[in-house]
Amino acid sequence: MNAPVTPRTIRIHPDDNVAVVVNDGGLPAGTALPGGPTLVQAVPQGHKVALTDLPAGTAVRRYNVVIGHTAVDIPAGGWVNEQRLVMPEARSLQGLPAPQPPADLPPLEGHTFMGYRNADGSVGTRNLLAVTTTVQCVAGVLEFAVERIRKDLLPKYPNVDGVVGLTHSYGCGVAIDAPDAIIPIRTVRNLAMNPNFGGEVMVLSLGCEKLQPERLLPPGSIPISDERQGPDVVCLQDEKHVGFMSMIDSILTQAKTHLERLNARQRTTCPVSELVVGVQCGGSDAFSGVTANPAVGFATDLLVRAGATVMFSENTEVRDAVDQLTRRAATPEVADAIVRELGWYDAYLARGQADRSANTTPGNKKGGLSNIVEKAMGSIVKSGNGPIHGVIAPGEKVKQKGLIFAATPASDFICGTLQLAAGMNLHVFTTGRGTPYGLAECPVIKVATRNDLARRWHDLMDVNAGRIASGEASIDELGWELFHRMLAVASGEKTWAEKWGLHNDLVLFNPAPIT
Ligand code: CA
């Protein structure tokens, strides 16, 4: 016999006319909500309950934002789900509010981490050998070589954390001169320069591909401060190679010179301002915007106050909050750049006869997220409360501190890949439904939105923000906990995904034609 449960719901804003059921397993019909209506039907966990009668056509407010209008009469205590809600039109990109940015947050001092300083001034949180590729054709050879490097070479270089093959699907069979081809090309280029690779650039090329090494990395594109002349390129079609082992030996020989230099590096004390953090969510549920994302938002504010760079992304998940973003822009130029990026993305989606409603998955809906408006309002809180200082386009490198809108698709792997290209050295990822997401190039701290997920996935989730819903911790407490965990992980503490070696593929964003 289970102890009787205390019904718990969360209403984000006093003007909201729905609240979200918090209890594991949901609540049965007949449950009297404290200070609220009695449920007229069972409502699953994470789903919305009407707090007042909502006749058909009533605006449903969550986050004090209209997330839709009721399609049918819903009585107080009724279940408000995606089938009973009509999604509002997308906000026009014309006539958006002018910037009225909040004041810069007060500085936060006295926090450091142990990182690897690079010659170009960036700082790594890991010390990895990365091998860049110009084309997918070489992926199998590189995988073989990476395995040999791992087994035969890495034991001799104990200060090196690992070896990563930067394989991808680009490089040939693509319209490489199309205007949008700049996006995948600069992504591969900037990935090679991620701070976690120590400025050691090594390239594996096939020979006949469209993306030639000198096109990928033209002279001057690698900020090398010493006498080194450019990237080491191993070309498989080079006539000197006779037999497969000749190629592998060549890769291993080149790898050794990079491993020597990487192995000589030591972690040193670095200010938090050297962190470049990418925040993202995936497998979201209705708790994402109540627990994990607000805690991430609190930590975002702490990082920005300490002078760090924090990138938030995921175009389709911020699109419905565009008016909030332009209002928070630090300057009119930043507001214009936000509109430019989201306008470009609207056109990109329209070209494929899709719109923002293509976002939200069956799992999102099962988790209580009725539509993209509701998802967006919960997603954007990851960006905290400060002004937005800058904007970068997909695949660009971030060059400034503060809070940055890095425009990317919301797809977890594409967003992560583009944030890596931007120079991310630490990734924070929130999930409600649960995903084992991880990257080989950069540590990923995963934050669970619910106690039940944290309990079941205890050896996959790094932080449990579900404690906010159960009243065991406040958003501030969780935010500070996450901040300290970020500094520990940046200093070398392994995440669960690193302990298990869970790595997703790099996935490029290629809006240009394939040939
Ligand atoms: Ca995502």
XYZ file of C-alpha atoms and ligand atoms in Angstrom:
516
model
C 0.000 0.000 0.000
C 1.508 3.325 -1.055
C 1.357 6.340 1.217
C -1.235 8.866 -0.057
C 0.472 11.339 -2.366
C 0.294 15.060 -1.842
C -0.860 16.532 -5.142
C 1.708 19.022 -6.462
C 1.305 21.401 -9.381
C 3.415 24.303 -10.620
C 2.002 27.534 -11.947
C 4.792 29.628 -13.433
C 3.131 33.040 -13.387
C 0.226 34.330 -11.273
C -1.700 35.236 -14.448
C -1.415 31.714 -15.904
C -4.703 29.816 -16.197
C -3.026 26.399 -16.318
C -0.635 24.600 -13.976
C 1.592 21.577 -14.561
C 1.167 18.323 -12.598
C 4.407 17.446 -10.823
C 3.694 14.071 -9.177
C 5.398 10.988 -10.616
C 2.783 8.981 -12.492
C 0.418 11.956 -12.735
C -2.753 12.462 -10.691
C -6.060 10.538 -10.877
C -9.518 11.986 -11.494
C -11.067 13.286 -8.299
C -7.799 14.669 -6.874
C -8.428 17.974 -5.112
C -5.588 20.363 -5.886
C -4.586 22.475 -2.880
C -6.206 25.868 -3.385
C -7.379 24.809 -6.843
C -9.994 22.769 -8.667
C -10.644 19.041 -8.413
C -9.430 17.043 -11.408
C -12.309 15.983 -13.642
C -10.066 13.442 -15.367
C -6.639 11.874 -14.858
C -3.782 14.211 -15.835
C -0.351 12.702 -16.590
C 2.852 14.047 -15.048
C 4.141 17.141 -16.813
C 0.746 17.887 -18.356
C -1.400 20.952 -17.855
C -4.569 21.215 -15.844
C -7.100 24.042 -16.354
C -7.315 26.173 -13.205
C -10.549 27.848 -14.298
C -13.251 27.031 -16.836
C -11.776 27.553 -20.316
C -14.611 27.763 -22.888
C -13.605 27.040 -26.500
C -11.536 29.926 -27.884
C -10.057 30.990 -24.517
C -6.426 32.123 -24.518
C -4.362 29.612 -22.533
C -1.570 31.343 -20.633
C 1.620 29.716 -19.402
C 4.783 31.763 -18.592
C 2.253 34.631 -18.847
C 2.377 34.029 -22.598
C -0.509 32.833 -24.758
C 0.536 29.319 -25.806
C -2.713 28.712 -27.741
C -6.508 28.901 -27.594
C -8.778 26.118 -26.403
C -10.300 24.149 -29.285
C -13.110 22.782 -27.076
C -14.726 23.709 -23.754
C -12.383 22.604 -20.967
C -13.766 22.793 -17.415
C -11.682 23.740 -14.401
C -9.757 20.609 -13.431
C -9.702 19.372 -17.049
C -6.660 18.208 -19.024
C -5.237 20.759 -21.470
C -3.292 18.878 -24.119
C -2.138 19.400 -27.704
C -5.383 18.073 -29.199
C -7.427 20.619 -27.264
C -5.253 23.613 -28.085
C -4.951 25.666 -31.290
C -1.460 27.071 -31.802
C -1.137 30.857 -32.350
C 0.335 32.291 -35.544
C 4.085 32.924 -35.591
C 5.051 36.382 -34.457
C 5.922 38.591 -37.438
C 9.544 39.700 -37.679
C 8.301 43.177 -38.585
C 7.649 45.816 -35.951
C 9.377 44.013 -33.106
C 10.051 45.869 -29.843
C 13.153 48.067 -29.884
C 15.923 47.057 -27.501
C 15.274 47.923 -23.887
C 18.041 45.763 -22.469
C 18.239 45.016 -18.781
C 21.293 46.483 -17.056
C 24.449 44.382 -17.211
C 24.504 41.997 -14.268
C 26.933 42.821 -11.424
C 30.389 41.245 -11.819
C 31.094 37.945 -10.092
C 34.692 37.447 -9.009
C 36.846 34.863 -7.314
C 36.015 31.729 -9.327
C 38.559 29.838 -11.419
C 39.084 26.501 -13.131
C 42.102 24.511 -14.275
C 42.403 24.615 -18.059
C 44.881 24.272 -20.923
C 46.009 27.624 -22.294
C 46.454 27.741 -26.063
C 48.795 29.882 -28.147
C 45.853 31.816 -29.639
C 44.623 32.828 -26.167
C 41.746 30.338 -26.000
C 41.568 27.752 -23.210
C 40.803 24.055 -23.465
C 38.935 22.006 -20.869
C 40.303 18.809 -22.431
C 43.611 18.014 -24.127
C 42.642 16.090 -27.250
C 44.329 15.174 -30.506
C 41.832 15.864 -33.294
C 42.207 14.748 -36.883
C 40.238 16.903 -39.309
C 38.882 15.397 -42.523
C 38.073 17.008 -45.860
C 35.629 14.336 -47.012
C 33.575 11.399 -45.782
C 35.533 8.984 -48.049
C 38.397 8.837 -45.525
C 36.190 8.051 -42.497
C 36.814 4.300 -42.439
C 40.588 4.714 -42.743
C 40.573 7.317 -40.004
C 38.536 5.099 -37.702
C 41.147 2.351 -38.159
C 43.983 4.809 -37.504
C 42.298 6.312 -34.449
C 41.946 2.839 -32.943
C 45.685 2.248 -33.480
C 46.562 5.644 -31.999
C 44.409 4.854 -28.978
C 45.954 1.429 -28.436
C 49.584 1.941 -29.460
C 50.381 5.644 -28.973
C 48.183 7.163 -26.262
C 49.636 5.053 -23.409
C 52.956 6.818 -24.108
C 51.361 10.286 -23.782
C 49.543 10.219 -20.439
C 48.697 13.944 -20.439
C 46.646 13.592 -23.604
C 42.977 12.889 -22.864
C 42.143 11.171 -26.121
C 42.076 11.196 -29.889
C 39.085 12.273 -31.971
C 38.414 11.791 -35.672
C 36.433 14.792 -36.939
C 34.490 12.859 -39.562
C 31.439 14.233 -41.352
C 29.313 13.701 -44.452
C 30.548 16.751 -46.378
C 33.373 17.291 -48.868
C 32.244 15.854 -52.196
C 29.030 15.331 -54.114
C 27.968 18.776 -52.945
C 27.347 22.133 -54.638
C 30.459 23.607 -53.082
C 30.117 27.020 -54.754
C 26.470 27.524 -53.722
C 26.149 30.556 -51.419
C 25.009 28.496 -48.424
C 27.966 26.083 -48.764
C 29.890 28.563 -46.638
C 28.034 27.162 -43.628
C 29.322 23.553 -43.718
C 32.779 24.659 -44.920
C 33.387 27.168 -42.156
C 31.929 24.706 -39.661
C 34.561 22.067 -40.537
C 37.263 24.763 -40.551
C 36.313 26.187 -37.168
C 35.831 22.736 -35.639
C 39.528 22.089 -36.294
C 40.315 25.147 -34.183
C 38.195 24.182 -31.159
C 40.132 25.122 -27.992
C 40.087 21.514 -26.760
C 42.473 20.521 -29.580
C 45.351 22.736 -28.443
C 45.918 24.434 -31.811
C 47.284 21.180 -33.269
C 45.661 20.874 -36.675
C 46.117 17.652 -38.614
C 44.139 16.896 -41.772
C 43.286 13.637 -43.516
C 42.389 14.110 -47.196
C 41.465 11.687 -49.968
C 42.922 13.739 -52.841
C 40.191 14.126 -55.472
C 37.459 15.678 -53.262
C 35.851 19.039 -53.883
C 36.768 20.350 -50.451
C 40.545 20.455 -50.991
C 42.699 20.997 -47.869
C 43.762 24.466 -49.024
C 40.127 25.412 -49.525
C 39.228 24.118 -46.084
C 42.173 25.822 -44.391
C 43.482 28.643 -46.591
C 46.770 30.280 -45.544
C 46.221 32.463 -42.520
C 43.127 30.619 -41.318
C 45.012 28.788 -38.592
C 46.194 31.161 -35.865
C 49.580 29.566 -35.338
C 51.908 31.687 -33.286
C 55.125 29.710 -33.626
C 57.299 28.611 -36.530
C 54.896 25.928 -37.705
C 53.807 26.513 -41.241
C 50.286 25.137 -41.446
C 48.321 21.963 -41.041
C 49.879 18.572 -41.560
C 47.993 16.931 -44.397
C 48.006 13.203 -45.044
C 46.609 12.504 -48.522
C 45.497 8.916 -49.172
C 45.843 9.151 -52.976
C 49.448 10.350 -52.670
C 51.580 8.146 -54.935
C 53.991 7.416 -52.117
C 51.377 5.205 -50.490
C 51.667 1.565 -51.501
C 49.244 -0.518 -49.513
C 46.858 0.371 -46.714
C 49.487 0.127 -43.951
C 51.496 2.862 -45.626
C 48.546 5.213 -45.104
C 48.097 4.145 -41.486
C 51.843 4.506 -40.761
C 51.786 7.961 -42.275
C 48.865 9.055 -40.075
C 50.520 7.600 -36.964
C 53.825 9.308 -37.731
C 52.143 12.683 -38.110
C 50.063 12.052 -34.996
C 53.208 11.509 -32.922
C 54.541 15.039 -33.521
C 51.229 16.501 -32.336
C 50.984 14.132 -29.385
C 54.485 15.161 -28.222
C 53.428 18.794 -28.029
C 50.010 18.080 -26.497
C 51.595 15.849 -23.882
C 53.904 18.635 -22.733
C 50.958 20.825 -21.722
C 49.751 21.259 -18.136
C 46.534 22.588 -16.692
C 46.899 26.058 -15.191
C 44.566 28.256 -13.156
C 42.247 30.180 -15.482
C 39.497 32.702 -14.763
C 35.906 31.677 -15.479
C 35.949 34.275 -18.260
C 37.841 31.735 -20.401
C 34.868 29.398 -20.522
C 32.835 29.237 -23.721
C 29.682 27.397 -22.718
C 26.994 26.159 -25.085
C 23.581 25.487 -23.548
C 21.081 23.237 -25.237
C 18.061 21.072 -24.532
C 16.842 17.855 -26.092
C 14.115 15.342 -25.340
C 12.269 18.155 -23.593
C 9.167 17.839 -21.454
C 6.938 20.286 -19.607
C 9.411 20.299 -16.704
C 12.272 21.535 -18.886
C 10.978 25.077 -18.564
C 10.191 24.701 -14.851
C 13.262 23.031 -13.364
C 16.343 22.356 -15.508
C 16.201 25.301 -17.899
C 15.643 27.939 -15.176
C 18.561 26.420 -13.209
C 20.693 26.617 -16.365
C 19.502 30.207 -16.818
C 20.642 31.045 -13.288
C 24.054 29.479 -14.019
C 24.179 31.368 -17.349
C 23.814 34.631 -15.441
C 26.614 33.587 -13.034
C 28.926 32.749 -15.953
C 28.184 35.994 -17.790
C 28.741 37.946 -14.557
C 32.138 36.216 -14.282
C 33.021 37.341 -17.815
C 32.486 34.052 -19.652
C 30.880 33.487 -23.042
C 27.551 31.652 -22.993
C 25.838 30.645 -26.228
C 22.169 29.793 -26.491
C 20.838 28.521 -29.816
C 18.042 26.442 -31.350
C 16.252 28.792 -33.781
C 12.867 27.048 -33.826
C 12.826 27.036 -30.035
C 13.411 30.770 -29.682
C 11.400 31.896 -32.721
C 8.169 32.363 -30.770
C 9.995 34.451 -28.173
C 11.625 36.744 -30.740
C 10.030 39.832 -29.198
C 11.648 38.950 -25.854
C 14.996 38.579 -27.601
C 14.960 41.889 -29.474
C 13.918 43.622 -26.267
C 16.911 42.084 -24.472
C 19.388 42.973 -27.254
C 22.240 45.102 -25.905
C 22.269 47.292 -29.046
C 20.065 47.879 -32.120
C 22.721 46.033 -34.179
C 22.266 42.930 -32.024
C 18.466 43.157 -32.432
C 18.897 43.459 -36.210
C 21.200 40.440 -36.261
C 18.654 38.356 -34.306
C 15.937 39.276 -36.831
C 18.305 38.615 -39.760
C 19.195 35.114 -38.534
C 15.623 34.121 -37.671
C 14.347 35.613 -40.945
C 16.914 33.591 -42.889
C 15.772 30.500 -40.998
C 12.071 31.185 -41.676
C 12.929 31.326 -45.397
C 15.006 28.135 -45.141
C 12.069 26.289 -43.543
C 9.608 27.747 -46.059
C 11.806 26.489 -48.914
C 11.212 22.975 -47.592
C 7.507 23.711 -47.085
C 7.953 23.406 -43.343
C 7.472 25.836 -40.513
C 8.348 26.027 -36.859
C 5.598 23.525 -35.977
C 7.814 20.814 -37.496
C 9.548 21.046 -34.119
C 7.985 19.210 -31.151
C 8.277 15.447 -31.221
C 5.829 12.755 -30.114
C 7.942 12.500 -26.934
C 7.653 16.243 -26.289
C 3.873 15.943 -26.517
C 3.752 12.851 -24.342
C 5.820 14.832 -21.838
C 3.183 17.561 -21.746
C 4.482 20.091 -24.290
C 1.478 20.934 -26.449
C 3.239 22.913 -29.162
C 6.355 24.847 -30.147
C 5.158 28.050 -28.462
C 5.027 26.329 -25.095
C 8.346 24.582 -25.813
C 9.989 27.853 -26.846
C 8.953 29.693 -23.698
C 10.485 26.915 -21.613
C 13.586 26.728 -23.803
C 14.522 30.381 -23.789
C 14.899 30.576 -20.013
C 18.283 28.845 -20.465
C 19.547 32.244 -21.589
C 19.067 33.750 -18.123
C 18.027 37.332 -17.522
C 20.805 39.537 -18.836
C 21.204 41.527 -22.037
C 22.117 39.696 -25.259
C 25.566 40.939 -26.272
C 26.088 39.365 -29.664
C 24.866 37.094 -32.452
C 26.744 34.611 -34.649
C 25.575 32.821 -37.781
C 25.795 29.014 -38.147
C 29.389 27.756 -38.181
C 30.952 31.092 -37.224
C 33.460 31.373 -34.426
C 32.398 33.411 -31.408
C 34.792 36.278 -30.751
C 33.236 38.107 -27.823
C 32.378 37.537 -24.190
C 28.928 37.713 -22.681
C 25.606 36.232 -23.701
C 25.539 35.274 -27.374
C 22.717 34.051 -29.581
C 24.414 31.435 -31.774
C 21.825 30.823 -34.486
C 21.541 27.070 -35.127
C 18.851 24.499 -35.850
C 17.446 22.883 -32.706
C 18.539 19.374 -33.787
C 20.722 18.223 -30.903
C 23.656 17.005 -33.003
C 23.665 19.923 -35.431
C 23.356 22.464 -32.639
C 26.160 20.766 -30.695
C 28.383 20.598 -33.784
C 27.833 24.294 -34.563
C 28.474 25.298 -30.952
C 31.723 23.274 -31.094
C 32.684 25.157 -34.254
C 31.926 28.409 -32.455
C 34.593 27.456 -29.908
C 32.567 25.809 -27.142
C 34.743 24.233 -24.449
C 31.908 23.124 -22.152
C 28.382 21.967 -22.994
C 25.310 21.924 -20.746
C 22.380 19.855 -21.947
C 18.979 19.547 -20.271
C 16.583 16.685 -20.872
C 13.207 15.601 -19.555
C 12.371 12.552 -21.633
C 16.026 11.437 -21.362
C 18.775 11.216 -23.960
C 22.244 9.672 -23.619
C 23.699 12.502 -25.780
C 27.448 13.055 -25.576
C 30.272 14.557 -27.630
C 33.829 13.280 -28.006
C 35.145 16.814 -28.537
C 33.929 18.496 -25.369
C 32.433 17.466 -22.017
C 28.621 17.490 -21.865
C 26.960 18.012 -18.466
C 23.476 16.535 -18.638
C 20.749 17.950 -16.412
C 17.579 15.938 -15.719
C 14.329 17.851 -15.388
C 12.575 15.220 -13.236
C 13.413 13.100 -10.175
C 12.063 9.994 -11.883
C 14.453 10.363 -14.834
C 17.373 11.111 -12.488
C 16.519 7.974 -10.482
C 16.214 5.658 -13.482
C 19.169 7.174 -15.392
C 21.323 7.664 -12.293
C 24.500 6.796 -14.199
C 23.734 8.984 -17.237
C 22.456 12.245 -15.733
C 25.026 14.508 -14.083
C 22.697 16.905 -12.248
C 19.119 16.391 -11.034
C 17.031 19.541 -11.370
C 13.873 17.546 -10.532
C 14.549 18.509 -6.917
C 13.180 21.949 -7.802
C 9.755 20.455 -8.613
C 9.703 18.315 -5.474
C 10.602 21.326 -3.337
C 13.977 19.912 -2.203
C 16.036 22.700 -3.799
C 15.455 26.197 -5.126
C 16.331 27.346 -8.626
C 19.164 29.442 -7.146
C 20.588 26.494 -5.213
C 20.462 24.274 -8.282
C 21.987 27.056 -10.392
C 24.928 27.402 -8.022
C 25.359 23.629 -7.858
C 25.451 23.486 -11.639
C 27.931 26.392 -11.787
C 30.313 24.597 -9.404
C 29.908 21.348 -11.309
C 30.758 23.200 -14.515
C 34.015 24.473 -13.001
C 34.874 20.961 -11.773
C 34.163 19.389 -15.166
C 36.056 22.160 -16.951
C 38.995 21.293 -14.666
C 38.948 17.641 -15.732
C 36.232 15.889 -13.701
C 34.565 13.385 -16.019
C 30.875 13.495 -16.904
C 28.834 10.298 -17.081
C 28.920 10.377 -20.883
C 32.730 10.594 -20.732
C 32.965 7.725 -18.242
C 30.964 5.470 -20.555
C 32.483 6.894 -23.752
C 29.113 7.907 -25.240
C 29.704 10.042 -28.303
C 27.314 11.239 -30.965
C 28.440 11.962 -34.502
C 29.298 15.420 -35.693
C 26.423 16.455 -37.962
C 26.943 19.404 -40.281
C 24.241 21.879 -41.187
C 24.263 21.971 -44.966
C 21.434 24.109 -46.367
C 23.095 24.051 -49.824
C 22.267 21.530 -52.575
C 23.741 18.040 -52.792
C 24.781 16.972 -56.296
Ca 18.188 20.624 -29.146
